[in-house]
Coordinates of C-alpha atoms and ligand atoms in Angstrom, one line a residue:
X1 CA 0.0 0.0 0.0
X2 CA 1.3 3.5 -0.9
X3 CA 2.3 5.7 2.1
X4 CA -0.5 7.1 4.2
X5 CA -0.1 10.7 3.3
X6 CA 0.7 10.3 -0.4
X7 CA -1.8 7.7 -1.6
X8 CA -4.1 10.1 -3.3
X9 CA -1.3 11.8 -5.1
X10 CA 0.6 8.7 -6.3
X11 CA -2.4 6.3 -6.5
X12 CA -5.0 5.7 -9.1
X13 CA -8.7 6.1 -8.2
X14 CA -11.4 3.9 -9.9
X15 CA -15.0 5.1 -9.9
X16 CA -17.6 2.4 -9.5
X17 CA -21.3 3.1 -10.2
X18 CA -22.5 0.4 -7.9
X19 CA -25.8 -0.3 -9.6
X20 CA -23.9 -1.4 -12.7
X21 CA -20.8 -3.2 -11.5
X22 CA -21.8 -6.7 -10.4
X23 CA -25.1 -8.1 -9.2
X24 CA -24.9 -11.1 -6.8
X25 CA -28.6 -11.2 -5.7
X26 CA -30.2 -11.6 -9.1
X27 CA -32.3 -8.5 -9.0
X28 CA -30.6 -6.9 -12.0
X29 CA -28.9 -4.2 -9.8
X30 CA -25.3 -4.3 -8.7
X31 CA -24.4 -4.6 -5.0
X32 CA -21.6 -4.3 -2.5
X33 CA -20.9 -8.1 -2.4
X34 CA -20.5 -7.8 -6.2
X35 CA -17.8 -5.3 -5.7
X36 CA -16.2 -7.5 -3.0
X37 CA -16.2 -10.4 -5.6
X38 CA -14.3 -8.2 -8.1
X39 CA -11.7 -6.8 -5.7
X40 CA -9.0 -9.2 -7.0
X41 CA -9.7 -7.9 -10.5
X42 CA -9.2 -4.3 -9.3
X43 CA -6.1 -5.2 -7.3
X44 CA -4.7 -6.9 -10.3
X45 CA -5.4 -3.8 -12.4
X46 CA -3.2 -1.9 -9.9
X47 CA -6.1 0.3 -8.6
X48 CA -5.3 2.1 -5.2
X49 CA -8.7 3.4 -4.3
X50 CA -12.4 3.0 -5.2
X51 CA -14.7 6.0 -5.4
X52 CA -18.1 4.6 -4.8
X53 CA -21.0 6.5 -6.2
X54 CA -23.7 6.8 -3.5
X55 CA -24.8 3.6 -1.8
X56 CA -26.9 5.3 1.0
X57 CA -30.6 4.8 1.3
X58 CA -32.3 6.6 -1.6
X59 CA -35.6 6.7 -3.4
X60 CA -33.5 6.8 -6.6
X61 CA -35.1 9.8 -8.2
X62 CA -31.5 10.7 -9.1
X63 CA -30.1 7.2 -8.6
X64 CA -28.4 7.7 -5.2
X65 CA -27.7 11.4 -5.6
X66 CA -30.9 11.9 -3.5
X67 CA -30.1 10.5 -0.1
X68 CA -32.8 9.7 2.4
X69 CA -30.4 8.5 5.2
X70 CA -26.7 9.3 5.2
X71 CA -25.8 6.7 7.8
X72 CA -27.4 3.6 6.1
X73 CA -26.7 1.4 3.2
X74 CA -29.6 1.0 0.8
X75 CA -31.0 -2.6 1.0
X76 CA -30.7 -3.0 -2.7
X77 CA -26.9 -2.7 -2.3
X78 CA -26.6 -4.7 0.9
X79 CA -26.2 -4.0 4.6
X80 CA -23.8 -2.1 6.8
X81 CA -22.1 -5.5 7.5
X82 CA -21.5 -5.9 3.8
X83 CA -20.1 -2.4 3.7
X84 CA -17.7 -3.1 6.5
X85 CA -16.6 -6.3 4.7
X86 CA -16.0 -4.3 1.6
X87 CA -13.8 -1.8 3.5
X88 CA -11.9 -4.7 5.1
X89 CA -11.4 -6.8 2.1
X90 CA -10.4 -3.9 0.0
X91 CA -7.9 -2.8 2.7
X92 CA -6.3 -6.3 2.6
X93 CA -5.6 -5.7 -1.0
X94 CA -4.2 -2.2 -0.5
X95 CA -7.4 -0.6 -1.9
X96 CA -9.0 2.4 -0.1
X97 CA -12.6 3.4 -0.2
X98 CA -13.7 7.0 -1.1
X99 CA -17.3 7.7 -0.4
X100 CA -19.5 10.0 -2.5
X101 CA -21.0 12.6 -0.2
X102 CA -24.1 14.4 -1.6
X103 CA -24.5 17.2 0.9
X104 CA -25.8 20.1 -1.1
X105 CA -29.2 18.5 -1.0
X106 CA -30.9 15.5 0.5
X107 CA -33.9 13.5 -0.7
X108 CA -37.3 15.0 0.0
X109 CA -37.8 11.6 1.8
X110 CA -35.1 12.4 4.3
X111 CA -36.5 12.6 7.9
X112 CA -35.2 16.1 8.2
X113 CA -37.1 17.3 5.2
X114 CA -40.3 15.5 6.1
X115 CA -40.2 17.3 9.4
X116 CA -39.1 20.6 7.8
X117 CA -42.1 20.7 5.5
X118 CA -44.6 19.6 8.2
X119 CA -45.0 23.1 9.6
X120 CA -43.5 26.5 9.6
X121 CA -42.6 26.2 13.3
X122 CA -41.1 22.7 13.2
X123 CA -37.6 22.7 14.7
X124 CA -36.2 21.3 11.5
X125 CA -37.9 24.0 9.3
X126 CA -34.6 25.9 8.9
X127 CA -32.7 22.8 7.9
X128 CA -33.7 23.6 4.3
X129 CA -34.2 26.9 2.5
X130 CA -37.7 28.2 2.7
X131 CA -38.9 31.6 1.4
X132 CA -42.2 33.4 1.0
X133 CA -43.6 34.1 -2.5
X134 CA -42.8 37.5 -4.0
X135 CA -45.3 40.2 -3.0
X136 CA -47.2 39.8 -6.2
X137 CA -46.8 36.1 -6.1
X138 CA -44.3 33.7 -7.8
X139 CA -40.9 32.4 -6.8
X140 CA -38.6 34.5 -4.5
X141 CA -36.0 35.0 -7.3
X142 CA -35.0 34.0 -10.8
X143 CA -32.8 31.0 -9.8
X144 CA -33.2 28.0 -12.1
X145 CA -32.8 24.3 -11.4
X146 CA -29.9 22.6 -13.1
X147 CA -32.3 19.9 -14.3
X148 CA -34.9 22.4 -15.7
X149 CA -37.6 24.8 -14.4
X150 CA -37.5 27.2 -11.5
X151 CA -35.3 26.2 -8.5
X152 CA -38.2 27.0 -6.2
X153 CA -41.1 24.6 -5.5
X154 CA -44.3 25.8 -3.9
X155 CA -45.4 23.9 -0.8
X156 CA -49.1 24.4 -0.6
X157 CA -49.6 23.2 3.0
X158 CA -47.1 25.7 4.6
X159 CA -47.5 28.3 1.8
X160 CA -43.8 28.9 1.2
X161 CA -41.3 27.9 -1.5
X162 CA -38.3 25.7 -0.9
X163 CA -35.1 25.7 -2.9
X164 CA -33.9 22.8 -5.0
X165 CA -30.9 23.3 -7.4
X166 CA -31.6 19.9 -8.9
X167 CA -34.9 17.9 -9.0
X168 CA -37.7 19.1 -6.7
X169 CA -37.2 15.8 -4.9
X170 CA -33.7 17.1 -3.9
X171 CA -34.3 20.0 -1.6
X172 CA -31.1 22.1 -0.8
X173 CA -29.8 21.9 2.8
X174 CA -29.2 25.1 4.7
X175 CA -25.5 25.0 5.4
X176 CA -25.7 28.5 7.0
X177 CA -27.6 26.9 9.9
X178 CA -25.0 25.9 12.5
X179 CA -27.0 22.8 13.6
X180 CA -27.2 21.6 10.0
X181 CA -23.5 22.2 9.5
X182 CA -22.7 20.2 12.6
X183 CA -25.0 17.3 11.6
X184 CA -23.4 17.2 8.1
X185 CA -19.8 17.3 9.5
X186 CA -20.7 14.4 11.8
X187 CA -21.6 12.4 8.7
X188 CA -17.9 12.6 7.6
X189 CA -16.9 11.3 11.1
X190 CA -19.4 8.5 10.9
X191 CA -17.8 7.1 7.7
X192 CA -14.3 7.8 8.7
X193 CA -14.8 5.8 11.9
X194 CA -15.9 2.9 9.8
X195 CA -12.6 3.1 7.9
X196 CA -13.1 4.9 4.7
X197 CA -10.2 7.0 3.4
X198 CA -11.9 9.9 1.8
X199 CA -14.8 11.6 0.1
X200 CA -15.9 12.9 -3.3
X201 CA -18.0 16.0 -2.6
X202 CA -20.9 16.4 -4.9
X203 CA -21.4 20.0 -6.2
X204 CA -19.7 21.4 -3.0
X205 CA -19.5 24.9 -4.4
X206 CA -23.3 25.2 -4.3
X207 CA -23.4 24.6 -0.5
X208 CA -23.7 28.3 0.4
X209 CA -26.2 30.6 -1.3
X210 CA -26.4 34.4 -1.3
X211 CA -27.6 35.6 2.0
X212 CA -29.9 38.1 0.3
X213 CA -31.1 35.7 -2.4
X214 CA -30.4 38.3 -5.1
X215 CA -31.5 37.5 -8.7
X216 CA -28.7 36.1 -10.9
X217 CA -27.7 38.4 -13.8
X218 CA -28.7 37.4 -17.3
X219 CA -26.3 35.9 -19.9
X220 CA -27.0 36.2 -23.6
X221 CA -26.0 32.8 -24.9
X222 CA -27.2 29.5 -23.6
X223 CA -29.6 26.8 -24.7
X224 CA -31.6 26.3 -21.5
X225 CA -32.7 29.0 -19.0
X226 CA -30.2 27.7 -16.5
X227 CA -27.4 28.4 -18.9
X228 CA -28.7 31.9 -19.7
X229 CA -27.7 33.2 -16.2
X230 CA -24.5 34.1 -14.6
X231 CA -24.4 32.0 -11.5
X232 CA -23.3 34.8 -9.3
X233 CA -25.6 34.3 -6.3
X234 CA -26.4 30.6 -6.2
X235 CA -22.9 29.4 -6.5
X236 CA -19.3 30.1 -5.2
X237 CA -20.3 32.4 -2.4
X238 CA -17.3 33.6 -0.3
X239 CA -18.6 32.1 2.9
X240 CA -18.0 28.7 1.3
X241 CA -14.4 28.9 2.4
X242 CA -15.4 28.6 6.0
X243 CA -17.3 25.4 5.3
X244 CA -14.3 23.9 3.5
X245 CA -12.1 24.8 6.4
X246 CA -14.5 23.0 8.8
X247 CA -14.5 19.9 6.6
X248 CA -10.7 19.9 6.5
X249 CA -10.5 20.1 10.2
X250 CA -12.6 17.0 10.5
X251 CA -10.4 15.2 7.9
X252 CA -7.2 16.3 9.6
X253 CA -8.3 14.5 12.8
X254 CA -8.0 11.3 10.7
X255 CA -4.5 11.3 9.2
X256 CA -4.1 10.4 5.6
X257 CA -7.8 11.0 4.7
X258 CA -8.7 13.1 1.7
X259 CA -11.5 15.0 -0.1
X260 CA -11.9 15.8 -3.8
X261 CA -14.6 18.3 -4.7
X262 CA -16.8 18.4 -7.7
X263 CA -16.6 22.0 -8.6
X264 CA -19.8 22.9 -10.4
X265 CA -19.5 25.1 -13.4
X266 CA -15.7 25.1 -12.9
X267 CA -12.8 26.8 -14.6
X268 CA -9.2 26.3 -13.7
X269 CA -8.8 29.2 -11.4
X270 CA -12.0 28.6 -9.5
X271 CA -11.3 24.9 -9.0
X272 CA -7.7 25.7 -7.9
X273 CA -8.9 28.3 -5.4
X274 CA -10.7 25.6 -3.4
X275 CA -7.6 23.5 -2.8
X276 CA -5.0 24.1 -0.2
X277 CA -3.6 23.1 3.2
X278 CA -6.7 24.2 5.0
X279 CA -9.2 23.6 2.2
X280 CA -9.8 20.5 0.1
X281 CA -6.9 18.4 -1.1
X282 CA -8.3 18.3 -4.6
X283 CA -11.0 19.5 -6.9
X284 CA -11.8 17.9 -10.2
X285 CA -10.6 19.0 -13.5
X286 CA -13.2 18.1 -16.2
X287 CA -11.4 19.7 -19.1
X288 CA -10.6 16.4 -20.9
X289 CA -14.3 15.7 -21.1
X290 CA -14.6 18.5 -23.5
X291 CA -11.4 18.2 -25.5
X292 CA -11.7 17.3 -29.2
X293 CA -9.2 14.6 -30.3
X294 CA -6.3 17.0 -30.8
X295 CA -3.0 17.1 -29.0
X296 CA -3.0 20.9 -28.8
X297 CA -6.3 20.9 -26.8
X298 CA -5.1 18.3 -24.3
X299 CA -1.7 19.9 -23.9
X300 CA -3.1 23.4 -23.3
X301 CA -5.6 22.1 -20.8
X302 CA -2.7 20.5 -18.9
X303 CA -0.6 23.6 -19.0
X304 CA -3.4 25.8 -17.8
X305 CA -4.4 23.5 -15.0
X306 CA -0.8 23.2 -13.8
X307 CA -0.4 26.9 -13.9
X308 CA -3.6 27.5 -11.9
X309 CA -2.6 25.0 -9.3
X310 CA 1.1 26.1 -9.0
X311 CA 3.7 23.7 -7.5
X312 CA 2.1 23.0 -4.2
X313 CA -1.4 21.7 -5.3
X314 CA -1.7 18.4 -7.0
X315 CA -3.6 18.0 -10.3
X316 CA -6.1 15.2 -11.3
X317 CA -7.5 14.1 -14.6
X318 CA -10.6 12.3 -15.8
X319 CA -11.7 11.0 -19.2
X320 CA -15.0 9.6 -17.9
X321 CA -17.6 9.8 -15.2
X322 CA -21.2 8.9 -14.6
X323 CA -22.5 12.2 -16.1
X324 CA -21.0 12.3 -19.5
X325 CA -20.9 10.3 -22.8
X326 CA -18.2 7.7 -22.6
X327 CA -14.7 8.6 -23.9
X328 CA -14.8 5.5 -26.0
X329 CA -17.7 6.9 -28.0
X330 CA -16.3 10.4 -28.0
X331 CA -12.9 9.3 -29.3
X332 CA -13.1 5.7 -30.5
X333 CA -13.7 5.0 -34.2
X334 CA -16.0 2.0 -34.6
X335 CA -14.6 -0.9 -32.6
X336 CA -11.0 0.4 -33.0
X337 CA -9.4 1.1 -29.6
X338 CA -6.1 2.5 -30.7
X339 CA -6.9 6.1 -29.8
X340 CA -8.2 4.9 -26.4
X341 CA -4.7 3.5 -25.7
X342 CA -3.2 6.9 -26.5
X343 CA -5.8 8.5 -24.2
X344 CA -4.9 6.0 -21.5
X345 CA -1.2 6.6 -22.0
X346 CA -1.9 10.3 -21.3
X347 CA -4.3 9.9 -18.3
X348 CA -2.0 7.4 -16.5
X349 CA 1.3 9.2 -17.0
X350 CA 0.6 12.9 -16.5
X351 CA 1.6 14.6 -13.2
X352 CA -1.6 14.2 -11.3
X353 CA -4.0 11.6 -9.9
X354 CA -5.8 9.6 -12.6
X355 CA -9.5 8.8 -12.1
X356 CA -10.8 5.8 -14.0
X357 CA -14.5 5.0 -14.5
X358 CA -15.6 1.4 -14.5
X359 CA -15.5 -0.1 -18.0
X360 CA -13.2 2.5 -19.4
X361 CA -10.4 -0.1 -19.3
X362 CA -12.2 -2.3 -21.8
X363 CA -13.4 0.7 -23.9
X364 CA -17.1 0.3 -23.1
X365 CA -19.1 2.4 -25.5
X366 CA -22.1 4.6 -24.8
X367 CA -25.3 2.6 -25.1
X368 CA -27.9 4.2 -27.3
X369 CA -31.3 3.8 -25.6
X370 CA -34.9 4.0 -26.9
X371 CA -37.2 6.4 -25.3
X372 CA -39.0 3.8 -23.2
X373 CA -35.7 2.5 -21.8
X374 CA -34.6 5.9 -20.4
X375 CA -34.3 5.9 -16.6
X376 CA -32.6 9.3 -16.0
X377 CA -35.3 11.9 -15.4
X378 CA -33.2 14.6 -17.2
X379 CA -33.3 12.4 -20.3
X380 CA -37.0 11.9 -20.1
X381 CA -37.5 15.6 -19.8
X382 CA -35.2 16.7 -22.6
X383 CA -35.7 13.8 -25.0
X384 CA -34.8 13.8 -28.0
X385 CA -32.5 16.8 -27.6
X386 CA -30.7 15.2 -24.6
X387 CA -31.1 11.6 -23.8
X388 CA -29.8 11.8 -20.2
X389 CA -26.9 10.0 -18.6
X390 CA -28.0 6.3 -18.7
X391 CA -25.9 5.6 -21.8
X392 CA -22.7 5.7 -19.7
X393 CA -24.1 3.9 -16.7
X394 CA -24.9 0.5 -18.3
X395 CA -23.7 -2.8 -16.7
X396 CA -20.1 -3.7 -16.7
X397 CA -19.2 -6.2 -19.4
X398 CA -17.4 -9.1 -17.6
X399 CA -17.8 -12.2 -19.8
X400 CA -19.4 -13.6 -23.0
X401 CA -22.2 -15.2 -20.9
X402 CA -25.7 -14.0 -20.7
X403 CA -26.1 -10.5 -19.4
X404 CA -22.3 -10.1 -19.8
X405 CA -21.7 -11.9 -16.5
X406 CA -23.2 -8.9 -14.7
X407 CA -26.4 -10.5 -13.4
X408 CA -28.4 -13.7 -13.6
X409 CA -31.5 -11.7 -14.5
X410 CA -32.5 -8.8 -16.6
X411 CA -30.3 -5.8 -15.8
X412 CA -31.8 -2.4 -14.8
X413 CA -30.3 -0.9 -17.9
X414 CA -29.6 -2.7 -21.2
X415 CA -26.2 -4.1 -21.8
X416 CA -24.3 -2.9 -24.9
X417 CA -24.9 -5.3 -27.7
X418 CA -21.1 -5.5 -28.3
X419 CA -20.5 -7.3 -25.0
X420 CA -19.9 -10.7 -26.6
X421 CA -16.6 -9.3 -28.0
X422 CA -16.0 -6.5 -25.6
X423 CA -15.7 -7.9 -22.1
X424 CA -13.0 -8.4 -19.4
X425 CA -12.7 -12.2 -20.1
X426 CA -12.1 -11.9 -23.8
X427 CA -9.8 -8.9 -23.5
X428 CA -7.7 -10.6 -20.8
X429 CA -6.9 -13.3 -23.4
X430 CA -5.9 -10.9 -26.1
X431 CA -2.4 -9.6 -25.5
X432 CA -3.1 -6.5 -27.7
X433 CA -6.3 -5.5 -26.0
X434 CA -7.1 -2.2 -24.4
X435 CA -7.5 -3.9 -21.0
X436 CA -4.0 -5.3 -21.2
X437 CA -2.6 -2.0 -22.2
X438 CA -4.2 -0.4 -19.1
X439 CA -2.8 -3.2 -17.0
X440 CA 0.7 -2.7 -18.4
X441 CA 0.7 1.1 -18.0
X442 CA -0.7 0.8 -14.5
X443 CA 1.9 -1.8 -13.5
X444 CA 4.7 0.4 -15.0
X445 CA 3.4 3.3 -13.0
X446 CA 3.8 1.3 -9.8
X447 CA 7.3 0.3 -10.7
X448 CA 8.7 3.6 -11.9
X449 CA 8.4 6.4 -9.4
X450 CA 8.9 9.1 -12.0
X451 CA 5.5 8.2 -13.5
X452 CA 3.6 8.7 -10.2
X453 CA 5.5 11.4 -8.3
X454 CA 7.8 13.0 -10.8
X455 CA 8.0 16.5 -12.0
X456 CA 6.8 17.1 -15.5
X457 CA 8.3 19.0 -18.4
X458 CA 6.9 19.3 -22.0
X459 CA 9.3 18.3 -24.8
X460 CA 9.5 21.1 -27.4
X461 CA 9.7 20.9 -31.1
X462 CA 7.7 17.7 -31.6
X463 CA 5.9 17.0 -34.9
X464 CA 2.3 18.3 -35.2
X465 CA -0.2 16.0 -33.5
X466 CA 2.4 14.6 -31.0
X467 CA 2.3 15.4 -27.4
X468 CA 5.4 14.6 -25.3
X469 CA 6.8 15.2 -21.9
X470 CA 9.4 14.0 -19.5
X471 CA 9.0 13.1 -15.9
X472 CA 11.7 12.7 -13.3
X473 CA 11.9 11.9 -9.7
X474 CA 14.8 10.7 -7.5
X475 CA 16.6 8.1 -9.5
X476 CA 13.9 7.4 -12.1
X477 CA 13.0 9.1 -15.4
X478 CA 10.3 8.6 -18.0
X479 CA 9.6 10.0 -21.4
X480 CA 6.0 9.8 -22.8
X481 CA 5.2 10.3 -26.4
X482 CA 1.6 10.3 -27.7
X483 CA 0.6 10.5 -31.3
X484 CA -2.9 11.9 -31.9
X485 CA -2.6 11.4 -35.6
X486 CA -2.7 8.4 -37.9
X487 CA 0.6 9.3 -39.6
X488 CA 4.1 8.3 -38.5
X489 CA 6.1 11.0 -36.7
X490 CA 9.9 11.2 -36.0
X491 CA 10.4 12.6 -32.5
X492 CA 13.6 14.0 -31.3
X493 CA 13.7 13.6 -27.5
X494 CA 17.2 14.5 -26.5
X495 CA 20.5 15.8 -28.0
X496 CA 22.4 12.7 -27.2
X497 CA 21.5 9.1 -26.9
X498 CA 20.1 7.9 -23.6
X499 CA 19.5 4.5 -22.2
X500 CA 15.9 3.4 -21.4
X501 CA 15.7 0.2 -19.6
X502 CA 12.0 -0.5 -20.1
X503 CA 9.8 0.8 -22.9
X504 CA 6.1 0.2 -23.3
X505 CA 4.4 0.8 -26.7
X506 CA 0.7 0.6 -27.3
X507 CA 1.5 -1.0 -30.7
X508 CA 4.5 -3.3 -29.9
X509 CA 4.1 -4.1 -26.2
X510 CA 7.1 -4.1 -23.8
X511 CA 10.7 -4.2 -24.8
X512 CA 13.8 -3.8 -22.7
X513 CA 16.9 -1.7 -23.1
X514 CA 17.2 0.9 -25.8
X515 CA 19.8 3.6 -26.4
X516 CA 18.2 6.4 -28.3
X517 CA 17.8 10.1 -28.9
X518 CA 14.8 10.0 -31.2
X519 CA 11.8 7.8 -31.7
X520 CA 9.8 7.0 -34.8
X521 CA 6.2 7.0 -33.6
X522 CA 3.6 5.0 -35.5
X523 CA 0.2 6.6 -36.1
X524 CA -2.1 6.4 -33.0
X525 CA 0.8 5.2 -30.9
X526 CA 1.6 5.8 -27.2
X527 CA 5.1 5.1 -26.0
X528 CA 6.4 5.3 -22.4
X529 CA 10.2 5.0 -22.1
X530 CA 11.5 4.6 -18.6
X531 CA 14.7 4.3 -16.7
X532 CA 15.4 3.6 -13.0
X533 CA 19.0 3.8 -12.0
Ligands
TEU601 O1 -23.5 16.5 -10.9 C1 -23.6 17.9 -11.0 C2 -23.5 18.2 -12.5 O2 -22.7 19.0 -12.9 C3 -24.4 17.5 -13.3 O3 -25.7 17.6 -12.8 C4 -24.5 17.9 -14.8 O4 -24.9 19.2 -14.9 C5 -25.5 17.0 -15.4 O5 -25.1 15.6 -15.2 C6 -25.7 17.2 -16.9 O6 -26.8 16.5 -17.2 C7 -23.6 15.9 -9.6 C8 -23.6 14.4 -9.9 O7 -22.4 14.0 -10.5 C9 -24.8 14.1 -10.7 O8 -24.8 12.7 -11.0 C10 -26.0 14.4 -9.9 O9 -27.2 14.2 -10.6 C11 -26.0 15.9 -9.4 O10 -24.8 16.3 -8.9 C12 -27.0 16.1 -8.3 O11 -26.6 15.5 -7.2

């Protein structure tokens, strides 16, 4: 296991969407025991931590992102005993657990909200954000819900509006109330006491809203009303810093624990501003999710992110998550995975923590769903303009067997029809598969310190379409070359010949010992040259 304080810098974090990973009960929904069954697979892949999308009790309006009890496991996923077993068994394999904490809002079925809405003078009334209608009627201000419509819902029995930045079944918690804040901080402690190593904080920069609830200024361009506002008053309020400091104090009482925040509507500077010794250890960088397949785009995103963070703060990168179209569909061409190897070569060797998303390692494609198969309410609302997020949340493809070895019965979302060829079992047997390339790079990362903790320097004067950088740390060095084009490229990497003891190519596999100053890159090729003295 990597040292206690550096695991989240040097390690690799693998996101599991539990509904879709592995079902052991035959209800078509993945569960905690399913994850336990697959821990050896993850350990073998060289994963250091699992980020678990929410497994708390939830009515599933937003599939776990609407929590009705923060201290319980939803029965569809198992029991608290199963959860402890997962933490233990993962720990035995050197794998840590990172919980997804959804604390901007709860479910409307949470006991707090049921009480809060029961009457205006209920002691929990102020746990949520209630406001009177405007004098002439209508919502208190112009704020919009991310998922569509006004962010305010009228409650007819108590004659006030409550705020919900997402669905109306996800009322926003009132972080300004000290009792709420204490209760929420106690949730961190509860899970830390059980043995988890960190948290992913869902939309944390929405926690605090403008005290005066001023209208957001209008913005000219944008498809939906939410996008036609500047989110000045519902997001990124200065008092948020105090909340982050409180969270950090809790974490610091449990050495080696960590939090990564999902900065909503982020840009580099904003995301970086929330990281620091007294703030969060990391916030996400989602730039790669929007990059076209173009070396210049990826390189400039890396440079800007590095610049915003400076030397002290540690970057992270993602190609996929449970909210966006899968990278394999964004970048892959048909069933060809060669570009995905280049993308993996990039993600796993940059200076920063790589986040993987289940199925990425076998190049799972987005599933195209028919209207009556859509489960995600955003998809139902905006069909056919936006089909929602189900396409990237379909079951993991393990084997060639029925239901891809995910479940004995019909899965909650359809499985990609390509599963008979694209699955863990089949790719394990093919030396040239994407899965084996992920395994090889991840193993090399463990072996060569430069790849996990080294400084990074771009190599200048490379041919168009090639991105290259050097990493160095203590006695190890690595050079990474990534060809984003289909044509060969001659790359000069140093003035004189240097010895590289181990080289990994996405085209030619592993070879040992090479003395060179330049490399002829094939089209769509990723090469990692390494040396440890
Ligand atoms: O996502 C916030 C967010 O940015 C997304 O809602 C995004 O705008 C949307 O997926 C585009 O359709 C977090 C979670 O990652 C997401 O799964 C939750 O639905 C959301 O918060 C509410 O908790």
